[in-house]
Amino acid sequence: MTSEQLYQILKKRFREILKQYGIENDLVSVVCRALTPQEAIGDTDRKDFPILTGKDIMIQAEYKGFKGQAFTDSPSSYSGMLEDILKLDMEKNPHDRGIFIAAMNAVLCSLGLCSGTVHCRTEGPELCAKDMNRYLETHYPDVKRIALIGYQPALLEMLSESRYEVRVLDLNPGNIGQIRYGIRVEDGNSVKEEILDDYADLVLCTGSTLCNGTITDYLEVRPEVLFFGITAAGAAALMGWKRVCFAEQYQPVSY
């Protein structure tokens, strides 16, 4: 499946949801704007999250009081109706893609079809990492080697201190080749096939791959893939992907 095909499927399924709930012509506006790092993740002791280093921007859509967020490197503001969201060119325009994903997350959250669409803040990422460790120990006791797709410092530090053997892949040139928490960050383009074919027993993949179009590299692969984070919340629900996220437990205060 190509990324273009995936986006077409998502748009089709989202359209069906809007029609099923009779909100395809909903007149409530969806407002999308980029969040500052402070708004997005709060005051964290750890300062190497991508959003704090300027590599990722979080955008937020609001619909009927529900918020949906997405990480993207192509942020854009938008205000329109739900029927207009379906007209966005998410296949070719990365700005439209981020807006569509954030809006979809907000709408599906409002319908109770997905949760964890707002990023945890301040101490939340550290608590989520501990939750992930407990989840892995409980549900994957026989796994020995884990591939982390996307540099997420709290998860990487947790994994580096766990019983698992870990490799981490990223696309940011500023991270590739660096030693982080005792583990060298590898180039997600050059070693991806080796990781998926010969190394990993389990893959933890950031949902942000949905926005940059590389998520299809981690679909229909040999090892089981668990998506984490808020970006793929709605898509995981519509596509049946396995997603593990504890953000719902650490919802931010209103801002």
PDB file of C-alpha atoms in Angstrom:
ATOM      1  CA  MET A   1       0.000   0.000   0.000  1.00  0.00           C
ATOM      2  CA  THR A   2       1.340   3.419  -0.912  1.00  0.00           C
ATOM      3  CA  SER A   3       0.895   6.445   1.319  1.00  0.00           C
ATOM      4  CA  GLU A   4      -1.451   7.958  -1.275  1.00  0.00           C
ATOM      5  CA  GLN A   5      -3.642   4.855  -1.182  1.00  0.00           C
ATOM      6  CA  LEU A   6      -3.676   4.922   2.603  1.00  0.00           C
ATOM      7  CA  TYR A   7      -4.760   8.564   2.689  1.00  0.00           C
ATOM      8  CA  GLN A   8      -7.534   7.840   0.203  1.00  0.00           C
ATOM      9  CA  ILE A   9      -8.794   4.997   2.393  1.00  0.00           C
ATOM     10  CA  LEU A  10      -8.695   7.199   5.488  1.00  0.00           C
ATOM     11  CA  LYS A  11     -10.628   9.946   3.730  1.00  0.00           C
ATOM     12  CA  LYS A  12     -13.222   7.441   2.523  1.00  0.00           C
ATOM     13  CA  ARG A  13     -13.702   5.915   5.985  1.00  0.00           C
ATOM     14  CA  PHE A  14     -13.849   9.300   7.644  1.00  0.00           C
ATOM     15  CA  ARG A  15     -16.497  10.394   5.137  1.00  0.00           C
ATOM     16  CA  GLU A  16     -18.518   7.267   5.992  1.00  0.00           C
ATOM     17  CA  ILE A  17     -18.305   8.088   9.699  1.00  0.00           C
ATOM     18  CA  LEU A  18     -19.530  11.632   9.116  1.00  0.00           C
ATOM     19  CA  LYS A  19     -22.427  10.298   7.061  1.00  0.00           C
ATOM     20  CA  GLN A  20     -23.249   7.584   9.624  1.00  0.00           C
ATOM     21  CA  TYR A  21     -23.538  10.174  12.390  1.00  0.00           C
ATOM     22  CA  GLY A  22     -25.243  12.726  10.173  1.00  0.00           C
ATOM     23  CA  ILE A  23     -22.603  15.392  10.656  1.00  0.00           C
ATOM     24  CA  GLU A  24     -21.117  15.584   7.172  1.00  0.00           C
ATOM     25  CA  ASN A  25     -22.767  18.995   6.753  1.00  0.00           C
ATOM     26  CA  ASP A  26     -22.155  20.074  10.325  1.00  0.00           C
ATOM     27  CA  LEU A  27     -21.908  23.836  10.565  1.00  0.00           C
ATOM     28  CA  VAL A  28     -19.628  23.804  13.604  1.00  0.00           C
ATOM     29  CA  SER A  29     -16.251  25.219  12.651  1.00  0.00           C
ATOM     30  CA  VAL A  30     -13.053  23.280  13.082  1.00  0.00           C
ATOM     31  CA  VAL A  31     -10.259  25.638  14.037  1.00  0.00           C
ATOM     32  CA  CYS A  32      -6.725  24.439  13.643  1.00  0.00           C
ATOM     33  CA  ARG A  33      -3.639  26.238  14.907  1.00  0.00           C
ATOM     34  CA  ALA A  34      -0.060  25.451  15.765  1.00  0.00           C
ATOM     35  CA  LEU A  35       0.722  25.082  19.465  1.00  0.00           C
ATOM     36  CA  THR A  36       3.759  26.509  21.182  1.00  0.00           C
ATOM     37  CA  PRO A  37       6.031  23.963  22.896  1.00  0.00           C
ATOM     38  CA  GLN A  38       4.749  25.231  26.256  1.00  0.00           C
ATOM     39  CA  GLU A  39       1.148  24.585  25.251  1.00  0.00           C
ATOM     40  CA  ALA A  40       1.929  21.242  23.673  1.00  0.00           C
ATOM     41  CA  ILE A  41       4.116  19.565  26.260  1.00  0.00           C
ATOM     42  CA  GLY A  42       4.363  21.874  29.263  1.00  0.00           C
ATOM     43  CA  ASP A  43       7.417  22.299  31.503  1.00  0.00           C
ATOM     44  CA  THR A  44       9.404  19.092  31.220  1.00  0.00           C
ATOM     45  CA  ASP A  45      12.733  18.377  32.882  1.00  0.00           C
ATOM     46  CA  ARG A  46      13.787  16.608  29.692  1.00  0.00           C
ATOM     47  CA  LYS A  47      14.618  19.128  26.945  1.00  0.00           C
ATOM     48  CA  ASP A  48      15.287  16.862  23.966  1.00  0.00           C
ATOM     49  CA  PHE A  49      11.752  16.150  22.802  1.00  0.00           C
ATOM     50  CA  PRO A  50      11.535  16.950  19.072  1.00  0.00           C
ATOM     51  CA  ILE A  51       8.908  19.611  19.679  1.00  0.00           C
ATOM     52  CA  LEU A  52      11.277  21.419  22.049  1.00  0.00           C
ATOM     53  CA  THR A  53      14.156  21.323  19.577  1.00  0.00           C
ATOM     54  CA  GLY A  54      12.053  22.838  16.807  1.00  0.00           C
ATOM     55  CA  LYS A  55      11.914  19.748  14.586  1.00  0.00           C
ATOM     56  CA  ASP A  56       8.225  19.036  15.039  1.00  0.00           C
ATOM     57  CA  ILE A  57       5.241  21.335  15.437  1.00  0.00           C
ATOM     58  CA  MET A  58       1.995  20.285  17.053  1.00  0.00           C
ATOM     59  CA  ILE A  59      -1.237  21.506  15.532  1.00  0.00           C
ATOM     60  CA  GLN A  60      -4.575  21.281  17.267  1.00  0.00           C
ATOM     61  CA  ALA A  61      -8.097  21.054  15.938  1.00  0.00           C
ATOM     62  CA  GLU A  62     -11.146  21.770  18.098  1.00  0.00           C
ATOM     63  CA  TYR A  63     -14.608  20.399  17.447  1.00  0.00           C
ATOM     64  CA  LYS A  64     -17.536  20.719  19.860  1.00  0.00           C
ATOM     65  CA  GLY A  65     -15.140  21.165  22.765  1.00  0.00           C
ATOM     66  CA  PHE A  66     -13.010  18.149  21.834  1.00  0.00           C
ATOM     67  CA  LYS A  67      -9.391  18.558  20.808  1.00  0.00           C
ATOM     68  CA  GLY A  68      -7.372  16.570  18.328  1.00  0.00           C
ATOM     69  CA  GLN A  69      -3.654  17.041  17.885  1.00  0.00           C
ATOM     70  CA  ALA A  70      -1.033  15.968  15.355  1.00  0.00           C
ATOM     71  CA  PHE A  71       2.719  16.363  15.020  1.00  0.00           C
ATOM     72  CA  THR A  72       3.829  17.694  11.660  1.00  0.00           C
ATOM     73  CA  ASP A  73       6.768  19.458  10.045  1.00  0.00           C
ATOM     74  CA  SER A  74       4.331  21.431   7.862  1.00  0.00           C
ATOM     75  CA  PRO A  75       2.090  23.361  10.280  1.00  0.00           C
ATOM     76  CA  SER A  76      -0.788  25.449   9.032  1.00  0.00           C
ATOM     77  CA  SER A  77      -3.822  27.204  10.454  1.00  0.00           C
ATOM     78  CA  TYR A  78      -7.302  26.471   9.160  1.00  0.00           C
ATOM     79  CA  SER A  79     -10.907  27.243   9.895  1.00  0.00           C
ATOM     80  CA  GLY A  80     -13.724  25.576   8.032  1.00  0.00           C
ATOM     81  CA  MET A  81     -16.555  23.078   8.087  1.00  0.00           C
ATOM     82  CA  LEU A  82     -16.390  19.308   8.256  1.00  0.00           C
ATOM     83  CA  GLU A  83     -17.441  18.914   4.635  1.00  0.00           C
ATOM     84  CA  ASP A  84     -14.520  21.149   3.672  1.00  0.00           C
ATOM     85  CA  ILE A  85     -12.070  18.981   5.598  1.00  0.00           C
ATOM     86  CA  LEU A  86     -12.878  16.156   3.168  1.00  0.00           C
ATOM     87  CA  LYS A  87     -11.804  18.359   0.265  1.00  0.00           C
ATOM     88  CA  LEU A  88      -8.277  18.873   1.574  1.00  0.00           C
ATOM     89  CA  ASP A  89      -5.487  17.397  -0.540  1.00  0.00           C
ATOM     90  CA  MET A  90      -3.863  15.184   2.070  1.00  0.00           C
ATOM     91  CA  GLU A  91      -2.242  12.982  -0.599  1.00  0.00           C
ATOM     92  CA  LYS A  92       0.020  15.704  -2.023  1.00  0.00           C
ATOM     93  CA  ASN A  93      -0.126  18.652   0.389  1.00  0.00           C
ATOM     94  CA  PRO A  94       1.579  18.075   3.775  1.00  0.00           C
ATOM     95  CA  HIS A  95      -0.116  21.155   5.252  1.00  0.00           C
ATOM     96  CA  ASP A  96      -3.555  19.785   4.339  1.00  0.00           C
ATOM     97  CA  ARG A  97      -2.532  16.367   5.652  1.00  0.00           C
ATOM     98  CA  GLY A  98      -1.732  17.652   9.131  1.00  0.00           C
ATOM     99  CA  ILE A  99      -4.984  19.608   9.289  1.00  0.00           C
ATOM    100  CA  PHE A 100      -7.014  16.584   8.154  1.00  0.00           C
ATOM    101  CA  ILE A 101      -5.385  14.278  10.728  1.00  0.00           C
ATOM    102  CA  ALA A 102      -5.819  16.704  13.626  1.00  0.00           C
ATOM    103  CA  ALA A 103      -9.437  17.390  12.679  1.00  0.00           C
ATOM    104  CA  MET A 104     -10.176  13.693  12.262  1.00  0.00           C
ATOM    105  CA  ASN A 105      -8.735  13.025  15.722  1.00  0.00           C
ATOM    106  CA  ALA A 106     -10.952  15.704  17.273  1.00  0.00           C
ATOM    107  CA  VAL A 107     -14.128  14.488  15.549  1.00  0.00           C
ATOM    108  CA  LEU A 108     -13.565  10.791  16.286  1.00  0.00           C
ATOM    109  CA  CYS A 109     -12.781  11.627  19.897  1.00  0.00           C
ATOM    110  CA  SER A 110     -16.046  13.568  20.131  1.00  0.00           C
ATOM    111  CA  LEU A 111     -17.888  10.476  18.873  1.00  0.00           C
ATOM    112  CA  GLY A 112     -16.159   8.194  21.371  1.00  0.00           C
ATOM    113  CA  LEU A 113     -14.401   6.264  18.603  1.00  0.00           C
ATOM    114  CA  CYS A 114     -10.879   6.984  19.813  1.00  0.00           C
ATOM    115  CA  SER A 115      -9.163   8.468  22.858  1.00  0.00           C
ATOM    116  CA  GLY A 116      -5.825   9.957  23.782  1.00  0.00           C
ATOM    117  CA  THR A 117      -5.935  12.720  21.165  1.00  0.00           C
ATOM    118  CA  VAL A 118      -4.224  15.319  23.401  1.00  0.00           C
ATOM    119  CA  HIS A 119      -0.556  14.957  24.277  1.00  0.00           C
ATOM    120  CA  CYS A 120       0.443  14.430  27.893  1.00  0.00           C
ATOM    121  CA  ARG A 121       2.329  17.353  29.389  1.00  0.00           C
ATOM    122  CA  THR A 122       4.950  18.155  32.026  1.00  0.00           C
ATOM    123  CA  GLU A 123       5.454  14.870  33.956  1.00  0.00           C
ATOM    124  CA  GLY A 124       3.116  12.972  31.649  1.00  0.00           C
ATOM    125  CA  PRO A 125       5.755  11.684  29.177  1.00  0.00           C
ATOM    126  CA  GLU A 126       7.811  10.174  32.003  1.00  0.00           C
ATOM    127  CA  LEU A 127       4.735   8.525  33.503  1.00  0.00           C
ATOM    128  CA  CYS A 128       3.683   7.254  30.076  1.00  0.00           C
ATOM    129  CA  ALA A 129       7.119   5.665  29.632  1.00  0.00           C
ATOM    130  CA  LYS A 130       6.692   3.782  32.904  1.00  0.00           C
ATOM    131  CA  ASP A 131       3.216   2.701  31.812  1.00  0.00           C
ATOM    132  CA  MET A 132       4.665   1.461  28.528  1.00  0.00           C
ATOM    133  CA  ASN A 133       7.286  -0.560  30.372  1.00  0.00           C
ATOM    134  CA  ARG A 134       4.613  -2.259  32.456  1.00  0.00           C
ATOM    135  CA  TYR A 135       2.504  -2.867  29.352  1.00  0.00           C
ATOM    136  CA  LEU A 136       5.380  -4.509  27.502  1.00  0.00           C
ATOM    137  CA  GLU A 137       6.337  -6.671  30.453  1.00  0.00           C
ATOM    138  CA  THR A 138       2.743  -7.845  30.794  1.00  0.00           C
ATOM    139  CA  HIS A 139       1.795  -8.362  27.158  1.00  0.00           C
ATOM    140  CA  TYR A 140       5.129  -9.234  25.565  1.00  0.00           C
ATOM    141  CA  PRO A 141       7.076 -11.287  28.121  1.00  0.00           C
ATOM    142  CA  ASP A 142       8.893 -13.273  25.415  1.00  0.00           C
ATOM    143  CA  VAL A 143      10.056 -10.330  23.309  1.00  0.00           C
ATOM    144  CA  LYS A 144      13.814  -9.781  23.367  1.00  0.00           C
ATOM    145  CA  ARG A 145      14.553  -7.158  20.696  1.00  0.00           C
ATOM    146  CA  ILE A 146      12.589  -3.959  20.181  1.00  0.00           C
ATOM    147  CA  ALA A 147      12.909  -1.357  17.431  1.00  0.00           C
ATOM    148  CA  LEU A 148      11.850   2.163  18.363  1.00  0.00           C
ATOM    149  CA  ILE A 149      10.813   4.118  15.272  1.00  0.00           C
ATOM    150  CA  GLY A 150      11.101   7.820  15.985  1.00  0.00           C
ATOM    151  CA  TYR A 151      13.251   9.467  18.614  1.00  0.00           C
ATOM    152  CA  GLN A 152      11.108   9.748  21.737  1.00  0.00           C
ATOM    153  CA  PRO A 153      13.519  10.401  24.618  1.00  0.00           C
ATOM    154  CA  ALA A 154      11.370   9.205  27.516  1.00  0.00           C
ATOM    155  CA  LEU A 155      10.607   5.914  25.777  1.00  0.00           C
ATOM    156  CA  LEU A 156      14.199   5.463  24.637  1.00  0.00           C
ATOM    157  CA  GLU A 157      15.605   5.989  28.120  1.00  0.00           C
ATOM    158  CA  MET A 158      13.066   3.545  29.550  1.00  0.00           C
ATOM    159  CA  LEU A 159      13.927   0.939  26.928  1.00  0.00           C
ATOM    160  CA  SER A 160      17.667   1.450  27.392  1.00  0.00           C
ATOM    161  CA  GLU A 161      17.281   0.612  31.080  1.00  0.00           C
ATOM    162  CA  SER A 162      14.968  -2.346  30.467  1.00  0.00           C
ATOM    163  CA  ARG A 163      15.778  -5.993  29.846  1.00  0.00           C
ATOM    164  CA  TYR A 164      15.202  -5.516  26.105  1.00  0.00           C
ATOM    165  CA  GLU A 165      17.817  -5.148  23.412  1.00  0.00           C
ATOM    166  CA  VAL A 166      16.941  -1.908  21.626  1.00  0.00           C
ATOM    167  CA  ARG A 167      17.685  -0.102  18.373  1.00  0.00           C
ATOM    168  CA  VAL A 168      16.252   3.304  17.543  1.00  0.00           C
ATOM    169  CA  LEU A 169      15.649   4.772  14.078  1.00  0.00           C
ATOM    170  CA  ASP A 170      15.027   8.395  13.188  1.00  0.00           C
ATOM    171  CA  LEU A 171      14.950  10.621  10.103  1.00  0.00           C
ATOM    172  CA  ASN A 172      16.276  13.805  11.712  1.00  0.00           C
ATOM    173  CA  PRO A 173      19.912  14.357  10.602  1.00  0.00           C
ATOM    174  CA  GLY A 174      20.532  16.066  13.942  1.00  0.00           C
ATOM    175  CA  ASN A 175      19.804  12.822  15.778  1.00  0.00           C
ATOM    176  CA  ILE A 176      21.266  10.237  13.400  1.00  0.00           C
ATOM    177  CA  GLY A 177      24.630   8.954  14.603  1.00  0.00           C
ATOM    178  CA  GLN A 178      24.244  10.500  18.061  1.00  0.00           C
ATOM    179  CA  ILE A 179      24.502   8.406  21.218  1.00  0.00           C
ATOM    180  CA  ARG A 180      21.346   8.924  23.242  1.00  0.00           C
ATOM    181  CA  TYR A 181      20.886   7.108  26.556  1.00  0.00           C
ATOM    182  CA  GLY A 182      23.685   4.738  25.581  1.00  0.00           C
ATOM    183  CA  ILE A 183      22.149   3.823  22.213  1.00  0.00           C
ATOM    184  CA  ARG A 184      23.214   5.121  18.810  1.00  0.00           C
ATOM    185  CA  VAL A 185      20.392   6.644  16.786  1.00  0.00           C
ATOM    186  CA  GLU A 186      20.354   5.024  13.345  1.00  0.00           C
ATOM    187  CA  ASP A 187      19.207   6.289   9.961  1.00  0.00           C
ATOM    188  CA  GLY A 188      15.600   5.227   9.446  1.00  0.00           C
ATOM    189  CA  ASN A 189      16.086   5.134   5.688  1.00  0.00           C
ATOM    190  CA  SER A 190      19.250   3.055   5.410  1.00  0.00           C
ATOM    191  CA  VAL A 191      18.673   0.317   8.019  1.00  0.00           C
ATOM    192  CA  LYS A 192      14.888   0.053   8.004  1.00  0.00           C
ATOM    193  CA  GLU A 193      14.726  -3.189   6.023  1.00  0.00           C
ATOM    194  CA  GLU A 194      17.410  -4.832   8.148  1.00  0.00           C
ATOM    195  CA  ILE A 195      15.540  -3.883  11.319  1.00  0.00           C
ATOM    196  CA  LEU A 196      12.205  -5.192  10.071  1.00  0.00           C
ATOM    197  CA  ASP A 197      13.458  -8.323   8.334  1.00  0.00           C
ATOM    198  CA  ASP A 198      16.213  -9.571  10.604  1.00  0.00           C
ATOM    199  CA  TYR A 199      16.245  -7.776  13.941  1.00  0.00           C
ATOM    200  CA  ALA A 200      13.069  -6.722  15.677  1.00  0.00           C
ATOM    201  CA  ASP A 201      10.716  -9.007  17.576  1.00  0.00           C
ATOM    202  CA  LEU A 202       8.477  -5.985  18.182  1.00  0.00           C
ATOM    203  CA  VAL A 203       8.298  -2.481  16.710  1.00  0.00           C
ATOM    204  CA  LEU A 204       7.228   0.620  18.636  1.00  0.00           C
ATOM    205  CA  CYS A 205       6.411   3.184  15.957  1.00  0.00           C
ATOM    206  CA  THR A 206       5.523   6.821  16.436  1.00  0.00           C
ATOM    207  CA  GLY A 207       2.175   7.826  14.989  1.00  0.00           C
ATOM    208  CA  SER A 208       3.890  10.893  13.556  1.00  0.00           C
ATOM    209  CA  THR A 209       4.845   8.663  10.616  1.00  0.00           C
ATOM    210  CA  LEU A 210       1.241   9.145   9.512  1.00  0.00           C
ATOM    211  CA  CYS A 211       1.949  12.806   8.803  1.00  0.00           C
ATOM    212  CA  ASN A 212       5.277  12.353   7.033  1.00  0.00           C
ATOM    213  CA  GLY A 213       4.004   9.491   4.886  1.00  0.00           C
ATOM    214  CA  THR A 214       6.419   6.794   6.086  1.00  0.00           C
ATOM    215  CA  ILE A 215       3.812   4.910   8.113  1.00  0.00           C
ATOM    216  CA  THR A 216       3.192   2.516   5.215  1.00  0.00           C
ATOM    217  CA  ASP A 217       6.743   1.214   5.704  1.00  0.00           C
ATOM    218  CA  TYR A 218       5.543  -0.289   8.988  1.00  0.00           C
ATOM    219  CA  LEU A 219       2.292  -1.839   7.827  1.00  0.00           C
ATOM    220  CA  GLU A 220       2.107  -5.486   6.803  1.00  0.00           C
ATOM    221  CA  VAL A 221       5.609  -6.257   8.063  1.00  0.00           C
ATOM    222  CA  ARG A 222       6.942  -9.340   9.829  1.00  0.00           C
ATOM    223  CA  PRO A 223       7.251  -8.124  13.441  1.00  0.00           C
ATOM    224  CA  GLU A 224       4.196  -6.885  15.281  1.00  0.00           C
ATOM    225  CA  VAL A 225       3.921  -3.098  15.282  1.00  0.00           C
ATOM    226  CA  LEU A 226       2.530  -1.004  18.118  1.00  0.00           C
ATOM    227  CA  PHE A 227       1.858   2.627  17.278  1.00  0.00           C
ATOM    228  CA  PHE A 228       2.270   5.144  20.083  1.00  0.00           C
ATOM    229  CA  GLY A 229       1.420   8.804  20.522  1.00  0.00           C
ATOM    230  CA  ILE A 230      -1.527  10.992  19.649  1.00  0.00           C
ATOM    231  CA  THR A 231      -1.126  11.636  15.906  1.00  0.00           C
ATOM    232  CA  ALA A 232      -2.399   8.229  14.762  1.00  0.00           C
ATOM    233  CA  ALA A 233      -5.250   8.004  17.271  1.00  0.00           C
ATOM    234  CA  GLY A 234      -8.069   8.375  14.771  1.00  0.00           C
ATOM    235  CA  ALA A 235      -6.369   6.520  11.938  1.00  0.00           C
ATOM    236  CA  ALA A 236      -5.620   3.542  14.196  1.00  0.00           C
ATOM    237  CA  ALA A 237      -9.293   3.355  15.110  1.00  0.00           C
ATOM    238  CA  LEU A 238     -10.422   3.487  11.473  1.00  0.00           C
ATOM    239  CA  MET A 239      -7.740   1.127  10.148  1.00  0.00           C
ATOM    240  CA  GLY A 240      -7.632  -1.378  12.994  1.00  0.00           C
ATOM    241  CA  TRP A 241      -3.978  -0.753  13.856  1.00  0.00           C
ATOM    242  CA  LYS A 242      -2.777  -1.641  17.328  1.00  0.00           C
ATOM    243  CA  ARG A 243      -2.016   1.515  19.282  1.00  0.00           C
ATOM    244  CA  VAL A 244      -0.717   1.912  22.804  1.00  0.00           C
ATOM    245  CA  CYS A 245      -1.011   5.349  24.380  1.00  0.00           C
ATOM    246  CA  PHE A 246      -1.595   6.443  27.953  1.00  0.00           C
ATOM    247  CA  ALA A 247      -2.174  10.136  27.267  1.00  0.00           C
ATOM    248  CA  GLU A 248      -5.808   9.865  28.349  1.00  0.00           C
ATOM    249  CA  GLN A 249      -4.611   9.250  31.913  1.00  0.00           C
ATOM    250  CA  TYR A 250      -2.558  12.440  31.964  1.00  0.00           C
ATOM    251  CA  GLN A 251      -4.797  14.971  30.284  1.00  0.00           C
ATOM    252  CA  PRO A 252      -3.462  18.523  30.409  1.00  0.00           C
ATOM    253  CA  VAL A 253      -5.193  21.338  32.167  1.00  0.00           C
ATOM    254  CA  SER A 254      -7.121  23.696  29.937  1.00  0.00           C
ATOM    255  CA  TYR A 255      -5.191  26.414  28.233  1.00  0.00           C
TER     256      TYR A 255
END
